[in-house]
């Protein structure tokens, strides 16, 4: 029987640590970290993520502001908002919720965020630092995955890790972080051939491809570790990229959906907001 790594439980611990650190920062600096989230348009999923981020900040004793803009905002107007936030000494973290409307160049927006306030770790300089293994802000989802693995003292050195998904938000950074811990990493994606064979060789599978039940029992070696990043809505239910019910008995560790990686993403964002705050006030 596989052990479930509960992101719901672990994220509570991380959030409590964050809350205590915020108290201590407040005592030292007379200020608390302030995260500003910019939400463009009214995508329901983005709306609920953004609300959850704000709620988590407030519970941790941080400040949080949501700037809402209509989807017809121009690129120049959005850039102006970012520049004002960059210059605002009372703002320590800036997050532009993705996706943004197609008429706006996403790269231009991400590039405009001051690296010191880039809580997402999406700025190209942060990405470069991560690839070089230098200190930097790590993207929240892969950071949360690493925290989950560490919480169970899972040895990564020399292990075969298969990442399914090559996104900039999850797949690519997760590969770098696992490699940084000396895992042997393979990246598969939606067009990979012989996915089953590759899965069967893996000691650790990180599924982040966004397709419900891509990984099934016949594809997984007994004792493997499964990290499921997928969030797929099927018949009104949230379902991961892995078939949790079938897999939980043959894996050594597995994350559920919901209540797995998702809550860890928010907890990691709070940690990043603290890091940005400290980087700014201790400069
Ligand atoms: N959209 C989905 N996940 C994320 C995230 O981690 N950060 C931002 N900015 N947008 C997202």
Tab-separated table of C-alpha atoms and ligand atoms in Angstrom:
chain	number	residue	atom	x	y	z
A	1	UNK	CA	0.000	0.000	0.000
A	2	UNK	CA	1.481	3.306	-1.072
A	3	UNK	CA	1.866	6.172	1.329
A	4	UNK	CA	-0.110	9.252	0.348
A	5	UNK	CA	1.819	12.504	0.404
A	6	UNK	CA	-0.881	14.919	1.435
A	7	UNK	CA	-0.251	18.403	0.109
A	8	UNK	CA	-3.215	19.523	2.158
A	9	UNK	CA	-1.499	18.527	5.416
A	10	UNK	CA	2.055	19.517	4.451
A	11	UNK	CA	0.914	22.900	3.159
A	12	UNK	CA	-0.668	23.620	6.552
A	13	UNK	CA	2.740	23.078	8.175
A	14	UNK	CA	4.489	25.295	5.640
A	15	UNK	CA	1.867	27.993	5.995
A	16	UNK	CA	2.219	27.958	9.768
A	17	UNK	CA	6.004	28.346	9.398
A	18	UNK	CA	5.364	31.247	7.037
A	19	UNK	CA	2.923	32.847	9.490
A	20	UNK	CA	5.496	32.688	12.294
A	21	UNK	CA	8.175	34.158	10.045
A	22	UNK	CA	5.843	36.994	9.018
A	23	UNK	CA	5.308	37.793	12.724
A	24	UNK	CA	9.033	37.899	13.268
A	25	UNK	CA	9.614	40.074	10.165
A	26	UNK	CA	6.926	42.445	11.354
A	27	UNK	CA	8.663	42.754	14.716
A	28	UNK	CA	12.036	43.379	13.045
A	29	UNK	CA	11.082	45.638	10.148
A	30	UNK	CA	7.699	47.065	11.156
A	31	UNK	CA	6.281	45.826	7.853
A	32	UNK	CA	4.866	42.623	6.384
A	33	UNK	CA	5.319	41.159	2.889
A	34	UNK	CA	2.820	42.507	0.377
A	35	UNK	CA	1.868	40.427	-2.674
A	36	UNK	CA	0.025	42.081	-5.549
A	37	UNK	CA	-1.762	39.805	-7.999
A	38	UNK	CA	-2.829	41.206	-11.354
A	39	UNK	CA	-5.827	39.423	-12.874
A	40	UNK	CA	-6.823	40.242	-16.435
A	41	UNK	CA	-10.233	39.095	-17.690
A	42	UNK	CA	-12.627	36.746	-15.932
A	43	UNK	CA	-11.467	33.187	-16.497
A	44	UNK	CA	-13.227	31.222	-13.702
A	45	UNK	CA	-10.200	29.012	-12.916
A	46	UNK	CA	-7.862	32.035	-12.668
A	47	UNK	CA	-10.464	33.804	-10.541
A	48	UNK	CA	-10.539	30.973	-8.012
A	49	UNK	CA	-6.710	30.567	-7.959
A	50	UNK	CA	-6.264	34.284	-7.361
A	51	UNK	CA	-8.811	34.332	-4.552
A	52	UNK	CA	-7.093	31.336	-2.934
A	53	UNK	CA	-3.724	33.123	-3.146
A	54	UNK	CA	-5.112	36.249	-1.508
A	55	UNK	CA	-6.820	34.255	1.247
A	56	UNK	CA	-3.589	32.357	1.982
A	57	UNK	CA	-1.612	35.607	2.200
A	58	UNK	CA	-4.077	37.170	4.611
A	59	UNK	CA	-4.137	34.030	6.790
A	60	UNK	CA	-0.354	34.142	6.974
A	61	UNK	CA	-0.491	37.758	8.151
A	62	UNK	CA	0.737	39.180	4.847
A	63	UNK	CA	-0.839	41.927	2.816
A	64	UNK	CA	-2.380	41.045	-0.507
A	65	UNK	CA	-4.010	43.102	-3.214
A	66	UNK	CA	-5.763	41.937	-6.360
A	67	UNK	CA	-5.729	44.334	-9.298
A	68	UNK	CA	-8.521	43.339	-11.680
A	69	UNK	CA	-8.550	44.515	-15.264
A	70	UNK	CA	-10.915	43.868	-18.158
A	71	UNK	CA	-9.662	41.603	-20.946
A	72	UNK	CA	-9.565	44.533	-23.402
A	73	UNK	CA	-6.748	46.232	-21.459
A	74	UNK	CA	-3.901	47.205	-23.790
A	75	UNK	CA	-0.356	45.904	-23.460
A	76	UNK	CA	0.840	49.450	-22.686
A	77	UNK	CA	-1.709	49.840	-19.894
A	78	UNK	CA	-0.699	46.522	-18.354
A	79	UNK	CA	2.992	47.431	-18.637
A	80	UNK	CA	2.246	50.728	-16.880
A	81	UNK	CA	0.658	48.838	-13.997
A	82	UNK	CA	3.746	46.639	-13.679
A	83	UNK	CA	6.094	49.622	-13.747
A	84	UNK	CA	4.102	51.366	-11.014
A	85	UNK	CA	4.210	48.208	-8.890
A	86	UNK	CA	7.969	47.888	-9.512
A	87	UNK	CA	8.426	51.416	-8.156
A	88	UNK	CA	6.082	51.011	-5.217
A	89	UNK	CA	8.158	50.484	-2.058
A	90	UNK	CA	5.127	48.999	-0.298
A	91	UNK	CA	4.940	46.094	-2.777
A	92	UNK	CA	7.314	43.131	-2.404
A	93	UNK	CA	5.844	40.570	-4.783
A	94	UNK	CA	4.161	40.921	-8.184
A	95	UNK	CA	2.277	38.094	-9.869
A	96	UNK	CA	0.436	38.414	-13.170
A	97	UNK	CA	-1.991	35.495	-13.277
A	98	UNK	CA	-1.598	33.508	-16.500
A	99	UNK	CA	-2.981	33.073	-19.052
A	100	UNK	CA	-3.434	36.664	-20.189
A	101	UNK	CA	-5.368	37.651	-23.335
A	102	UNK	CA	-3.692	36.768	-26.619
A	103	UNK	CA	-3.334	40.377	-27.822
A	104	UNK	CA	-0.825	40.998	-25.023
A	105	UNK	CA	2.713	39.683	-25.361
A	106	UNK	CA	3.165	37.517	-22.273
A	107	UNK	CA	6.955	37.623	-22.507
A	108	UNK	CA	6.964	41.420	-22.471
A	109	UNK	CA	4.868	41.446	-19.326
A	110	UNK	CA	6.998	38.864	-17.501
A	111	UNK	CA	10.210	40.610	-18.572
A	112	UNK	CA	8.906	43.911	-17.161
A	113	UNK	CA	8.531	42.565	-13.608
A	114	UNK	CA	11.423	43.611	-11.419
A	115	UNK	CA	13.393	40.445	-10.714
A	116	UNK	CA	13.458	41.274	-6.977
A	117	UNK	CA	9.628	41.152	-6.968
A	118	UNK	CA	9.205	38.157	-9.293
A	119	UNK	CA	7.425	35.805	-6.838
A	120	UNK	CA	6.600	33.382	-9.664
A	121	UNK	CA	10.242	32.907	-10.642
A	122	UNK	CA	9.188	33.353	-14.283
A	123	UNK	CA	11.517	36.245	-15.160
A	124	UNK	CA	14.156	34.986	-17.632
A	125	UNK	CA	16.953	35.957	-15.258
A	126	UNK	CA	15.381	33.909	-12.465
A	127	UNK	CA	14.978	31.018	-14.906
A	128	UNK	CA	18.637	31.329	-15.907
A	129	UNK	CA	19.761	31.336	-12.269
A	130	UNK	CA	17.687	28.217	-11.636
A	131	UNK	CA	19.292	26.447	-14.600
A	132	UNK	CA	22.716	27.416	-13.299
A	133	UNK	CA	21.857	26.131	-9.821
A	134	UNK	CA	22.356	29.626	-8.375
A	135	UNK	CA	20.218	31.092	-5.564
A	136	UNK	CA	16.942	32.395	-7.023
A	137	UNK	CA	13.186	32.441	-6.681
A	138	UNK	CA	11.914	29.022	-7.799
A	139	UNK	CA	8.585	28.605	-9.593
A	140	UNK	CA	5.965	27.641	-7.021
A	141	UNK	CA	4.709	24.319	-8.379
A	142	UNK	CA	8.090	22.588	-8.858
A	143	UNK	CA	9.258	24.074	-5.566
A	144	UNK	CA	6.196	22.528	-3.887
A	145	UNK	CA	6.979	19.165	-5.490
A	146	UNK	CA	10.529	19.249	-4.120
A	147	UNK	CA	9.179	20.139	-0.650
A	148	UNK	CA	6.839	17.138	-0.834
A	149	UNK	CA	9.656	14.747	-1.769
A	150	UNK	CA	11.889	16.178	0.956
A	151	UNK	CA	9.142	15.873	3.578
A	152	UNK	CA	9.289	12.095	3.123
A	153	UNK	CA	13.100	11.973	2.995
A	154	UNK	CA	12.906	10.462	-0.473
A	155	UNK	CA	16.398	9.842	-1.823
A	156	UNK	CA	16.700	11.278	-5.338
A	157	UNK	CA	20.371	10.609	-6.002
A	158	UNK	CA	20.803	8.270	-8.946
A	159	UNK	CA	17.055	7.649	-9.290
A	160	UNK	CA	15.367	7.564	-12.689
A	161	UNK	CA	12.843	10.397	-12.799
A	162	UNK	CA	10.410	10.747	-15.666
A	163	UNK	CA	8.654	14.078	-16.115
A	164	UNK	CA	5.604	13.956	-18.366
A	165	UNK	CA	5.044	17.501	-19.641
A	166	UNK	CA	7.477	20.131	-20.863
A	167	UNK	CA	5.814	23.376	-19.803
A	168	UNK	CA	7.811	26.369	-18.646
A	169	UNK	CA	5.712	26.463	-15.466
A	170	UNK	CA	6.194	22.869	-14.340
A	171	UNK	CA	7.894	20.288	-16.584
A	172	UNK	CA	11.104	22.103	-17.468
A	173	UNK	CA	11.801	23.580	-14.012
A	174	UNK	CA	10.890	20.297	-12.262
A	175	UNK	CA	13.447	18.543	-14.480
A	176	UNK	CA	16.163	21.024	-13.508
A	177	UNK	CA	15.405	20.767	-9.796
A	178	UNK	CA	15.383	16.968	-9.824
A	179	UNK	CA	18.631	16.943	-11.781
A	180	UNK	CA	20.039	19.358	-9.207
A	181	UNK	CA	19.356	16.637	-6.634
A	182	UNK	CA	21.272	14.125	-8.786
A	183	UNK	CA	18.298	12.285	-10.295
A	184	UNK	CA	18.618	11.011	-13.860
A	185	UNK	CA	15.869	12.896	-15.640
A	186	UNK	CA	13.885	12.081	-18.767
A	187	UNK	CA	11.320	14.541	-20.103
A	188	UNK	CA	8.370	13.079	-21.983
A	189	UNK	CA	5.429	15.015	-23.394
A	190	UNK	CA	2.201	14.687	-25.358
A	191	UNK	CA	4.037	13.469	-28.469
A	192	UNK	CA	6.444	11.044	-26.809
A	193	UNK	CA	6.433	7.549	-28.268
A	194	UNK	CA	6.505	4.477	-26.049
A	195	UNK	CA	5.423	6.392	-22.963
A	196	UNK	CA	4.548	3.136	-21.220
A	197	UNK	CA	8.089	1.769	-21.587
A	198	UNK	CA	9.565	4.979	-20.248
A	199	UNK	CA	7.147	5.029	-17.316
A	200	UNK	CA	7.954	1.407	-16.461
A	201	UNK	CA	11.626	2.314	-16.078
A	202	UNK	CA	11.004	5.271	-13.788
A	203	UNK	CA	11.542	5.322	-10.034
A	204	UNK	CA	9.751	8.671	-9.876
A	205	UNK	CA	7.060	9.943	-12.243
A	206	UNK	CA	6.015	13.585	-12.262
A	207	UNK	CA	2.873	13.791	-14.377
A	208	UNK	CA	2.165	17.307	-15.616
A	209	UNK	CA	0.681	16.800	-19.040
A	210	UNK	CA	-2.896	17.932	-18.364
A	211	UNK	CA	-4.656	14.807	-19.612
A	212	UNK	CA	-6.819	12.806	-17.209
A	213	UNK	CA	-5.506	9.360	-16.269
A	214	UNK	CA	-2.565	9.383	-18.671
A	215	UNK	CA	-0.652	7.146	-16.264
A	216	UNK	CA	-2.350	3.852	-15.412
A	217	UNK	CA	-1.419	0.824	-13.296
A	218	UNK	CA	0.047	-1.180	-16.187
A	219	UNK	CA	2.549	1.642	-16.837
A	220	UNK	CA	4.094	1.872	-13.393
A	221	UNK	CA	6.778	-0.227	-11.759
A	222	UNK	CA	5.864	-1.491	-8.268
A	223	UNK	CA	7.287	0.771	-5.583
A	224	UNK	CA	7.555	3.813	-7.831
A	225	UNK	CA	6.827	7.327	-6.575
A	226	UNK	CA	4.069	9.294	-8.295
A	227	UNK	CA	3.711	13.070	-8.190
A	228	UNK	CA	0.517	14.102	-9.953
A	229	UNK	CA	0.384	17.734	-11.066
A	230	UNK	CA	-2.654	17.290	-13.325
A	231	UNK	CA	-5.887	19.090	-12.591
A	232	UNK	CA	-8.511	17.941	-15.092
A	233	UNK	CA	-12.210	18.557	-14.736
A	234	UNK	CA	-14.132	15.484	-15.898
A	235	UNK	CA	-17.911	15.340	-15.369
A	236	UNK	CA	-17.591	18.101	-12.789
A	237	UNK	CA	-14.933	16.196	-10.809
A	238	UNK	CA	-11.246	17.115	-10.422
A	239	UNK	CA	-9.071	14.304	-11.721
A	240	UNK	CA	-5.296	14.016	-11.933
A	241	UNK	CA	-3.072	12.850	-14.778
A	242	UNK	CA	-2.644	9.553	-12.916
A	243	UNK	CA	-5.201	6.926	-12.001
A	244	UNK	CA	-4.884	7.391	-8.239
A	245	UNK	CA	-7.274	4.620	-7.139
A	246	UNK	CA	-5.518	1.975	-9.209
A	247	UNK	CA	-2.017	3.214	-8.492
A	248	UNK	CA	-2.124	3.819	-4.761
A	249	UNK	CA	-1.628	0.134	-3.943
A	250	UNK	CA	1.459	-0.453	-6.068
A	251	UNK	CA	3.381	2.795	-5.532
A	252	UNK	CA	5.569	3.577	-2.531
A	253	UNK	CA	4.402	7.210	-2.423
A	254	UNK	CA	1.683	8.996	-4.355
A	255	UNK	CA	0.096	12.451	-4.300
A	256	UNK	CA	-3.693	12.771	-4.563
A	257	UNK	CA	-5.726	15.155	-6.723
A	258	UNK	CA	-7.162	17.303	-5.265
A	259	UNK	CA	-5.212	17.896	-2.040
A	260	UNK	CA	-1.761	17.104	-3.430
A	261	UNK	CA	0.495	19.421	-5.412
A	262	UNK	CA	-2.140	22.197	-5.673
A	263	UNK	CA	-2.041	23.329	-2.031
A	264	UNK	CA	1.771	23.126	-2.086
A	265	UNK	CA	1.884	25.601	-4.966
A	266	UNK	CA	0.183	28.232	-2.829
A	267	UNK	CA	2.365	27.444	0.192
A	268	UNK	CA	5.479	27.848	-1.992
A	269	UNK	CA	4.184	31.163	-3.312
A	270	UNK	CA	3.945	32.410	0.277
A	271	UNK	CA	7.541	31.300	0.900
A	272	UNK	CA	8.608	33.129	-2.261
A	273	UNK	CA	6.830	36.288	-1.145
A	274	UNK	CA	8.794	36.181	2.112
A	275	UNK	CA	12.031	35.667	0.167
A	276	UNK	CA	11.288	38.676	-2.041
A	277	UNK	CA	10.425	40.795	1.004
A	278	UNK	CA	13.687	39.855	2.732
A	279	UNK	CA	15.685	40.481	-0.436
A	280	UNK	CA	14.197	43.990	-0.659
A	281	UNK	CA	14.288	45.073	3.008
A	282	UNK	CA	17.739	43.604	3.701
A	283	UNK	CA	19.339	45.215	0.659
B	1	LIG	N1	-1.432	30.204	-13.949
B	1	LIG	C1	-1.410	28.898	-13.570
B	1	LIG	N2	-0.420	28.693	-12.671
B	1	LIG	C2	0.175	29.895	-12.478
B	1	LIG	C3	1.261	30.319	-11.662
B	1	LIG	O1	1.903	29.537	-10.928
B	1	LIG	N3	1.574	31.649	-11.743
B	1	LIG	C4	0.902	32.504	-12.551
B	1	LIG	N4	1.310	33.779	-12.566
B	1	LIG	N5	-0.099	32.136	-13.329
B	1	LIG	C5	-0.463	30.840	-13.279
